[in-house]
Short mmCIF file of C-alpha atoms and ligand atoms in Angstrom, two decimals:
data_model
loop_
_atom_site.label_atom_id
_atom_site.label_comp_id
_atom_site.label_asym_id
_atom_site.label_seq_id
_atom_site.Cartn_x
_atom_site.Cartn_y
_atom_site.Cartn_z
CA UNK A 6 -2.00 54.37 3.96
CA UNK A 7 -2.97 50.90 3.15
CA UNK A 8 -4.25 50.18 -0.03
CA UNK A 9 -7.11 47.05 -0.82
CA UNK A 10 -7.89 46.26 -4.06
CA UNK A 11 -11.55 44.53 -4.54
CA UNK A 12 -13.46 43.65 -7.17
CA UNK A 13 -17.53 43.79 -6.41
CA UNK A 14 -20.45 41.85 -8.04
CA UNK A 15 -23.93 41.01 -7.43
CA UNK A 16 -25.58 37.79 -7.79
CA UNK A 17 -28.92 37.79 -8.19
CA UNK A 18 -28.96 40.86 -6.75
CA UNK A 19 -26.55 39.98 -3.33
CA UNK A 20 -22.97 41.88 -3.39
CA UNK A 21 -19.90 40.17 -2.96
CA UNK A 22 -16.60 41.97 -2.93
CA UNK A 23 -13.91 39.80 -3.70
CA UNK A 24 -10.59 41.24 -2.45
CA UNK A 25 -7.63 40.39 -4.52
CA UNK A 26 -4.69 41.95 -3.12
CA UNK A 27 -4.07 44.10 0.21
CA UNK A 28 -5.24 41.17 2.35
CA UNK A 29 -3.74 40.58 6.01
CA UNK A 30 -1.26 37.81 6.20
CA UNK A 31 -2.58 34.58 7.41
CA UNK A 32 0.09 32.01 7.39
CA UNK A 33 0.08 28.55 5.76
CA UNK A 34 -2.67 25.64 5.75
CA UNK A 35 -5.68 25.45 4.77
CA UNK A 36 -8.59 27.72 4.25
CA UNK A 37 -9.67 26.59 7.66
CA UNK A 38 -6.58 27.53 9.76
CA UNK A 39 -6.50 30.53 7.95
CA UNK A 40 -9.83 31.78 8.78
CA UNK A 41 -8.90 30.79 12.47
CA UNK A 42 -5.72 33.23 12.24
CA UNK A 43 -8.38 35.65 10.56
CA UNK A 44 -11.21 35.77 13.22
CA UNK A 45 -8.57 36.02 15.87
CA UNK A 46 -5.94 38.69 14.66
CA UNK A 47 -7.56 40.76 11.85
CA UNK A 48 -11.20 41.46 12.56
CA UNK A 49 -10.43 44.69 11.93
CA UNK A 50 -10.03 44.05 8.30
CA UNK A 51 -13.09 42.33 7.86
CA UNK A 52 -14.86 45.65 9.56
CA UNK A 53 -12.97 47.51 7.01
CA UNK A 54 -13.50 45.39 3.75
CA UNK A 55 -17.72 45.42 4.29
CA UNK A 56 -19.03 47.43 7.11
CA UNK A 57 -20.38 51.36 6.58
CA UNK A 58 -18.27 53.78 5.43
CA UNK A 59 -16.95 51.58 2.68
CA UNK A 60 -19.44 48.73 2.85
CA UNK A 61 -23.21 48.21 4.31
CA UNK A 62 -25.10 45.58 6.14
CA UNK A 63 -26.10 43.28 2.92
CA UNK A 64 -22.37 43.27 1.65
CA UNK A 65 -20.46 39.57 1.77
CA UNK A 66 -16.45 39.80 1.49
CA UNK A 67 -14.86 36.93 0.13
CA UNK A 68 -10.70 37.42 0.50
CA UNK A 69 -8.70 35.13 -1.70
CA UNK A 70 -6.16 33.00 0.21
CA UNK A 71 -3.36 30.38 -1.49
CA UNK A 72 -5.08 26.86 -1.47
CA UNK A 73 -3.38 24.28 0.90
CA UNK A 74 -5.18 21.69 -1.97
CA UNK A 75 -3.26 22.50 -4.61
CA UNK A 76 -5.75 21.47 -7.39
CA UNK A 77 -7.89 24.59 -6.06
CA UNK A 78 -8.12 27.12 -8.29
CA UNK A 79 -7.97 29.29 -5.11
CA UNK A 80 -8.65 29.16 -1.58
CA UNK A 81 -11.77 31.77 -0.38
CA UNK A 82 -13.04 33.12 3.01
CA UNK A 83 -16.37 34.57 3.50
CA UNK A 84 -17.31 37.19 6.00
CA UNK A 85 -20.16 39.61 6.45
CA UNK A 86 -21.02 42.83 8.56
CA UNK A 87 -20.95 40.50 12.05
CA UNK A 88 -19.17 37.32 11.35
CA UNK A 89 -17.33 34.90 9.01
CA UNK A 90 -19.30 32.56 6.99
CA UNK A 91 -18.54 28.58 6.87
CA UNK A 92 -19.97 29.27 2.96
CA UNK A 93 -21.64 31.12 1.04
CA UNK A 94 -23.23 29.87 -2.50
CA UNK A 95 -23.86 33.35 -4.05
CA UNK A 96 -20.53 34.56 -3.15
CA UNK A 97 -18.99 31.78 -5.30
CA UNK A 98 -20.92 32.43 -7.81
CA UNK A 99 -19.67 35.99 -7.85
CA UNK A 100 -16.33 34.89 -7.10
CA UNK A 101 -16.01 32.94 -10.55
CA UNK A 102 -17.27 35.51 -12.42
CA UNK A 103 -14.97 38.09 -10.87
CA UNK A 104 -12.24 35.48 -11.29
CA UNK A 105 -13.58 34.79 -14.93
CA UNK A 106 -13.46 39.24 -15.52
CA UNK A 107 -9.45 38.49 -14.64
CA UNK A 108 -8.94 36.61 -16.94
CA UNK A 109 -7.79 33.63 -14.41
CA UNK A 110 -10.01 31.28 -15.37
CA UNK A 111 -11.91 30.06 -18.30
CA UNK A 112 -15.24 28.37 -18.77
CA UNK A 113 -15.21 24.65 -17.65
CA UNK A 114 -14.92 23.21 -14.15
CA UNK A 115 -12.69 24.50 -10.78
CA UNK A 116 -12.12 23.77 -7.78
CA UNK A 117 -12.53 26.22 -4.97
CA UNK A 118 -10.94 25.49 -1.47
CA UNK A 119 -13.02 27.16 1.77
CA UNK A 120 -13.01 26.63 5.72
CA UNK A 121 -15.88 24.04 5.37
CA UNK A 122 -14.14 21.90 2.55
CA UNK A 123 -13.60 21.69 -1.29
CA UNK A 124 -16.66 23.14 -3.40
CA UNK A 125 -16.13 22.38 -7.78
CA UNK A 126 -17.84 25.17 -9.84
CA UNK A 127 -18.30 24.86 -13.78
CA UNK A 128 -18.36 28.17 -15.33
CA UNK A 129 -20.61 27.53 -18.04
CA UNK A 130 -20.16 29.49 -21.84
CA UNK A 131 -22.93 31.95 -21.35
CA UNK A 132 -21.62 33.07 -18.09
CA UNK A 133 -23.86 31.32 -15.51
CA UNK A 134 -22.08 29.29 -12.99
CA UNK A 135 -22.91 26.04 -11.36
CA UNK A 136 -21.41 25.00 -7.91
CA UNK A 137 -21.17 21.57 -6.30
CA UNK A 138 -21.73 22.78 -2.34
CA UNK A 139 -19.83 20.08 0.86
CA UNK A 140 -22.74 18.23 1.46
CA UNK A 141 -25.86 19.06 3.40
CA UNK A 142 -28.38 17.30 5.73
CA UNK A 143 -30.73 17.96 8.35
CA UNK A 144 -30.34 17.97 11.75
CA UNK A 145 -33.96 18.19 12.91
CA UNK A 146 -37.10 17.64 11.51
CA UNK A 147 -40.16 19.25 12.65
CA UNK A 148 -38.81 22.02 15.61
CA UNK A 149 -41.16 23.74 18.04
CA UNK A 150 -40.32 27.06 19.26
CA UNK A 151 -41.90 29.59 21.12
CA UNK A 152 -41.36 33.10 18.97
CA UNK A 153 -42.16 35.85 21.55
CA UNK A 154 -44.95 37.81 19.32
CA UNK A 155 -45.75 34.93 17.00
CA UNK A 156 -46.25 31.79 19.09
CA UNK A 157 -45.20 28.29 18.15
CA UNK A 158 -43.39 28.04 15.03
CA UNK A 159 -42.55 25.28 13.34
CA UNK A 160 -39.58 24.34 11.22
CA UNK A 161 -36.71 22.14 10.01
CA UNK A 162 -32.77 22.91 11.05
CA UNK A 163 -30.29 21.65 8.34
CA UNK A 164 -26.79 22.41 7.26
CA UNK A 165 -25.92 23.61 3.79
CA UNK A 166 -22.41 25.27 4.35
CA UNK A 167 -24.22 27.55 7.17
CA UNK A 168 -26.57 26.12 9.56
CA UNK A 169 -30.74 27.50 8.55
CA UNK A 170 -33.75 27.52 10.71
CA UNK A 171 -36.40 26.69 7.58
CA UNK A 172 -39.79 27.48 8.11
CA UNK A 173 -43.13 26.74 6.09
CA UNK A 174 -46.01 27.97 7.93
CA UNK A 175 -45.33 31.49 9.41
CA UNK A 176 -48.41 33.22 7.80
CA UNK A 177 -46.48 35.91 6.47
CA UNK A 178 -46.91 37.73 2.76
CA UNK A 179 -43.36 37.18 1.06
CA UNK A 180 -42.90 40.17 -0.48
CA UNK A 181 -40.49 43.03 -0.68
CA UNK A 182 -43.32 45.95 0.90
CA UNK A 183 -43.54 43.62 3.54
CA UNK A 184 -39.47 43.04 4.34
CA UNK A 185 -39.78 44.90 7.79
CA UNK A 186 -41.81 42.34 9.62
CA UNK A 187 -40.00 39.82 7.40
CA UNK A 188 -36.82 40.97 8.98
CA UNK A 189 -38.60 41.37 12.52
CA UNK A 190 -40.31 38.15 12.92
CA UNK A 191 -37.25 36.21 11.42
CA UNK A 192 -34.68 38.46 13.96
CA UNK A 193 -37.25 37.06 16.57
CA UNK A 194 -37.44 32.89 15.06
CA UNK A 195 -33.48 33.64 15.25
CA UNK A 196 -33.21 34.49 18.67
CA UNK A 197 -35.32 31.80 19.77
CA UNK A 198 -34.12 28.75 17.98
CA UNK A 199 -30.89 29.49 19.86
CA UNK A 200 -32.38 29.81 23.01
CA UNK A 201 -34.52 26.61 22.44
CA UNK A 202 -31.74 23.88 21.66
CA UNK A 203 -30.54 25.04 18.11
CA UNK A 204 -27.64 27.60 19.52
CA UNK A 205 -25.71 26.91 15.91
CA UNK A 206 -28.57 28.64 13.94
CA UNK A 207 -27.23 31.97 12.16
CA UNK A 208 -29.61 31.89 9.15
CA UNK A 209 -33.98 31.63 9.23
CA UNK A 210 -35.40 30.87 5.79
CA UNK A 211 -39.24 31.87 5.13
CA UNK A 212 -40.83 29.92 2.59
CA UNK A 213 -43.59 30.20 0.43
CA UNK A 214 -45.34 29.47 -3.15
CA UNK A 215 -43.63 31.56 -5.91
CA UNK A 216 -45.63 34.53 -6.88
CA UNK A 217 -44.19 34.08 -10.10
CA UNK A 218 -45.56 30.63 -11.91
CA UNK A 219 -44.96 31.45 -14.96
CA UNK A 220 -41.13 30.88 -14.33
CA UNK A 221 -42.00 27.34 -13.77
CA UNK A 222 -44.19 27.35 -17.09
CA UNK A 223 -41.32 29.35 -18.54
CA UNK A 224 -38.44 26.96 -17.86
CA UNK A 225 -40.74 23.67 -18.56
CA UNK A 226 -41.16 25.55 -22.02
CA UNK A 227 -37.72 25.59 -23.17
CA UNK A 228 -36.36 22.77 -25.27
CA UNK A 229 -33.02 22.52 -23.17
CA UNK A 230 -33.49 24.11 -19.50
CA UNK A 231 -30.60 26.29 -18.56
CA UNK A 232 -27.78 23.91 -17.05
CA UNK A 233 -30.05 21.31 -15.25
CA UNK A 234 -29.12 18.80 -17.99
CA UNK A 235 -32.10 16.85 -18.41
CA UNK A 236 -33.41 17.59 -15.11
CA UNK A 237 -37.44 18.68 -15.25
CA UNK A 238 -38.33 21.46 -12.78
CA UNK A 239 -40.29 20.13 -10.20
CA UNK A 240 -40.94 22.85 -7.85
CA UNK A 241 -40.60 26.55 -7.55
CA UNK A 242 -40.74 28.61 -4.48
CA UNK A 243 -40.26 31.42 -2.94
CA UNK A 244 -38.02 32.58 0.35
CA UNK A 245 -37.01 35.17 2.47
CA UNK A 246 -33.49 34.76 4.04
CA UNK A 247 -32.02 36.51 7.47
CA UNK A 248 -28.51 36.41 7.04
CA UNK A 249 -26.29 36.94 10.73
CA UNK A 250 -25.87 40.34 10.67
CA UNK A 251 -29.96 41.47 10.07
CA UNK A 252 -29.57 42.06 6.52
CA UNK A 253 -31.67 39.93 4.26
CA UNK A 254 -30.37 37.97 1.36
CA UNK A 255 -31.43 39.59 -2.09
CA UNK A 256 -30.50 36.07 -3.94
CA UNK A 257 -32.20 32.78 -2.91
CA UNK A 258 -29.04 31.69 -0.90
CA UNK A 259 -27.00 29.17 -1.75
CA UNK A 260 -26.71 27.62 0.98
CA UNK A 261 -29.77 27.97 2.36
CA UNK A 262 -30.81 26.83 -0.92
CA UNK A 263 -28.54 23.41 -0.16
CA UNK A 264 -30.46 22.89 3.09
CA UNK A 265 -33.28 23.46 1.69
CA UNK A 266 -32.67 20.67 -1.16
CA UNK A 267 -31.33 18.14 2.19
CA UNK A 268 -34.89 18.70 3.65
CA UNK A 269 -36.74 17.89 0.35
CA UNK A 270 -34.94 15.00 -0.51
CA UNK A 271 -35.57 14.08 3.38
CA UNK A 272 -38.65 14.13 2.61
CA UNK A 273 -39.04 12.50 -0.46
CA UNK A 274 -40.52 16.11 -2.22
CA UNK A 275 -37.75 16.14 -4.68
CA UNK A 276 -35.77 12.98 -5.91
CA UNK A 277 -32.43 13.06 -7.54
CA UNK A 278 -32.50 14.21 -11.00
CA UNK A 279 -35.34 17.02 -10.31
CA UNK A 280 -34.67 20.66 -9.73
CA UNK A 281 -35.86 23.68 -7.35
CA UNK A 282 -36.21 27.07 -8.92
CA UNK A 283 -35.87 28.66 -5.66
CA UNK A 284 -36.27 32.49 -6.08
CA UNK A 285 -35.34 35.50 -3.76
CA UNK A 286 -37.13 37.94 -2.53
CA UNK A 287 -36.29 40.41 -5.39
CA UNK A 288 -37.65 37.45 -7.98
CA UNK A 289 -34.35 36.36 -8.81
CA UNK A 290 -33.53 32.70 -8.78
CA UNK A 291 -30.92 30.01 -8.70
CA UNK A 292 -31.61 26.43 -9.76
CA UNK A 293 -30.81 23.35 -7.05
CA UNK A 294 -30.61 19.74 -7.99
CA UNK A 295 -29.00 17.30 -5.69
CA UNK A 296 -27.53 13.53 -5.52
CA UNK A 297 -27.06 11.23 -2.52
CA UNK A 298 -24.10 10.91 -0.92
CA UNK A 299 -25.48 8.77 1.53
CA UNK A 300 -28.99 8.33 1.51
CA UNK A 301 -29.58 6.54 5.09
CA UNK A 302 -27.65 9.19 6.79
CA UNK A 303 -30.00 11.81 4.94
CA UNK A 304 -26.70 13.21 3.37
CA UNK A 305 -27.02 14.80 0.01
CA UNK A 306 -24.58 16.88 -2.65
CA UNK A 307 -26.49 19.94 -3.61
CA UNK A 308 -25.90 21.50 -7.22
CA UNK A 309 -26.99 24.91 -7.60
CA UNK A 310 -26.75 26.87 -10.62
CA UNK A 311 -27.05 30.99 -10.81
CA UNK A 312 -25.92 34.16 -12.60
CA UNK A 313 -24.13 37.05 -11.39
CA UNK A 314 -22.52 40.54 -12.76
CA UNK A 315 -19.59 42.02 -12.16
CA UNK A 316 -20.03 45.70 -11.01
CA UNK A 317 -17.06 47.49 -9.86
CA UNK A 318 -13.00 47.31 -9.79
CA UNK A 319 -12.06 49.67 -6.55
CA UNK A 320 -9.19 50.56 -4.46
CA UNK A 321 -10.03 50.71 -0.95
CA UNK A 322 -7.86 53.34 0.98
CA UNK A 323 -7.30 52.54 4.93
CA UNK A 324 -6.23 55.28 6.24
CA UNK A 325 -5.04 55.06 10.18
CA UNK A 326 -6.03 58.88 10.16
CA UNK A 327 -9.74 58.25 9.38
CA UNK A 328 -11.50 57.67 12.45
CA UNK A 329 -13.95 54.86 10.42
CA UNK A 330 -10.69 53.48 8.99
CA UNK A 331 -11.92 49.91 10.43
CA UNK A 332 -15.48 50.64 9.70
CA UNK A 333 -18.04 50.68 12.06
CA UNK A 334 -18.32 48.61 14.47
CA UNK A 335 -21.78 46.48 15.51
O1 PYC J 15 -25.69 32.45 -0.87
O2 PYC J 15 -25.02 31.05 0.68
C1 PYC J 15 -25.36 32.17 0.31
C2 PYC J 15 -25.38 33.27 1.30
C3 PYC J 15 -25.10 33.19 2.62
C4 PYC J 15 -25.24 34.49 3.13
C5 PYC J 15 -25.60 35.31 2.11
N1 PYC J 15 -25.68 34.54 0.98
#
């Protein structure tokens, strides 16, 4: 019987389980080679860690590996009921809170070493976390697809640690009764965005006004906004993200958020030194901010602050007798 041990959170709603011990072997280098040796040898595991029995569809695993950059506080790679993920901004938000509950680290900044590159995260005294995402861009402006059901849909693809089909005008109501056709139509945008020159597409983004102005009003009233410095909220909105595996993001994505925040600045909607409340689905929200990193190449650092909880300490039992030992497959 192998033994896993995990430690699960939420952030703004979205579980991560972060395992901390029990992990497969992956060798030396860096995050990236590791996740190669991971995706190639030990599926299985991933299966195990997050799919049904032990798991379900909306659960992101996040297995700690040894750093090859040795001023990384760790090393981190992200996987979900289908796939592995490049990134993934609410897991590392739950990942320094689970590594805060450990006592391994303390508030202040880290460094955190993934497949896609270095990430820095300050752990701030009340417990919400900031992260510094690899930078972001977009790849396309302005996208025409043919949706079979909805017609010609418009939208932006950009890069934020995963690559996001973001779309504006889609004439759907964003709201949680309506998460069905949410999940349909975007399932549909998904499927034909990589059939229609954008193969690299895993996550669709639905946009819309925030339901919930007063959270603007809310966080223009206080004195000293929450960890956006001296940044004034410029814009809140709304979205509704498809992750890979059909499961829908219950926080506002952090990496979705960080292409989001690449199209903006794109656009000239948000300049440096204004933030996005961008909220979920489930009204939660995380607060993005970016800089240039190169402003002629549309290249931008995306900052994007959240909360999250831990919610369990487990040991998962795999069991070679248990016919669902690996999880289910899909
Ligand atoms: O927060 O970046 C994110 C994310 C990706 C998939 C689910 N959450």
């Amino acid at each position: 019987m192998k033994k896993v041990q995990v430690i699960d959170s939420h952030t703004g709603g979205e579980p991560t389980r972060v395992v901390i011990g029990g992990g497969p072997d992956l060798g030396g280098g860096s995050a990236a080679d590791k996740l190669k040796v991971f995706r190639e040898r030990h599926d299985d595991f991933r299966r195990a860690v997050v799919n049904e029995p032990r798991g379900s569809d909306v659960l992101v695993g996040a297995l700690l590996v040894e750093p090859a950059d040795m001023s990384c506080v760790t090393g981190v790679i992200y996987f979900d009921n289908v796939t592995f993920l490049g990134m993934c901004g609410h897991g590392t938000i739950g990942l320094v809170v689970t590594l805060a509950h450990l006592g391994r680290i303390h508030p202040g900044e880290h460094r955190i070493e993934t497949p896609v590159g270095v990430v820095t995260v300050v752990l701030h005294a009340d417990g919400s976390v900031s992260l510094t995402n690899i930078p972001a861009y977009r790849k396309a402006k302005g996208a025409t697809i043919d949706v079979p059901g909805l017609g010609k849909i418009t939208g932006d693809v950009a890069w934020g640690g995963n690559w996001f089909f973001l779309v504006e005008q889609h004439g759907l109501a964003l709201d949680l009764a309506n998460v069905e056709k949410l999940t349909d139509a975007s399932w549909r945008m998904r499927q034909a965005a990589n059939a229609q020159g954008f193969p690299e597409v895993d996550h669709i983004v639905l946009l819309g006004r925030s339901r919930r102005e007063e959270t603007l009003t809310q966080i223009r009233n206080q004195s000293e906004p929450p960890h956006v410095g001296s940044y004034p909220v410029k814009m809140v909105s709304q979205n509704f993200v498809l992750c890979p595996g059909k499961a829908y993001d219950r926080s506002p994505c952090g990496t979705g958020t960080s292409a989001r925040l690449a199209c903006l600045a794109a656009d000239g909607r948000l300049a440096e030194g204004e933030a996005l409340v961008q909220e979920s689905i489930v009204g939660t929200h995380f607060i993005g901010s970016f800089r240039w990193l190169d402003r002629a190449a549309g290249k931008i650092i995306p900052n994007i602050t959240g909360m999250a909880h831990v919610t369990a300490e487990a040991t998962l039992f795999l069991d070679e007798h248990d016919p669902f030992c690996w999880g289910i497959k899909q």
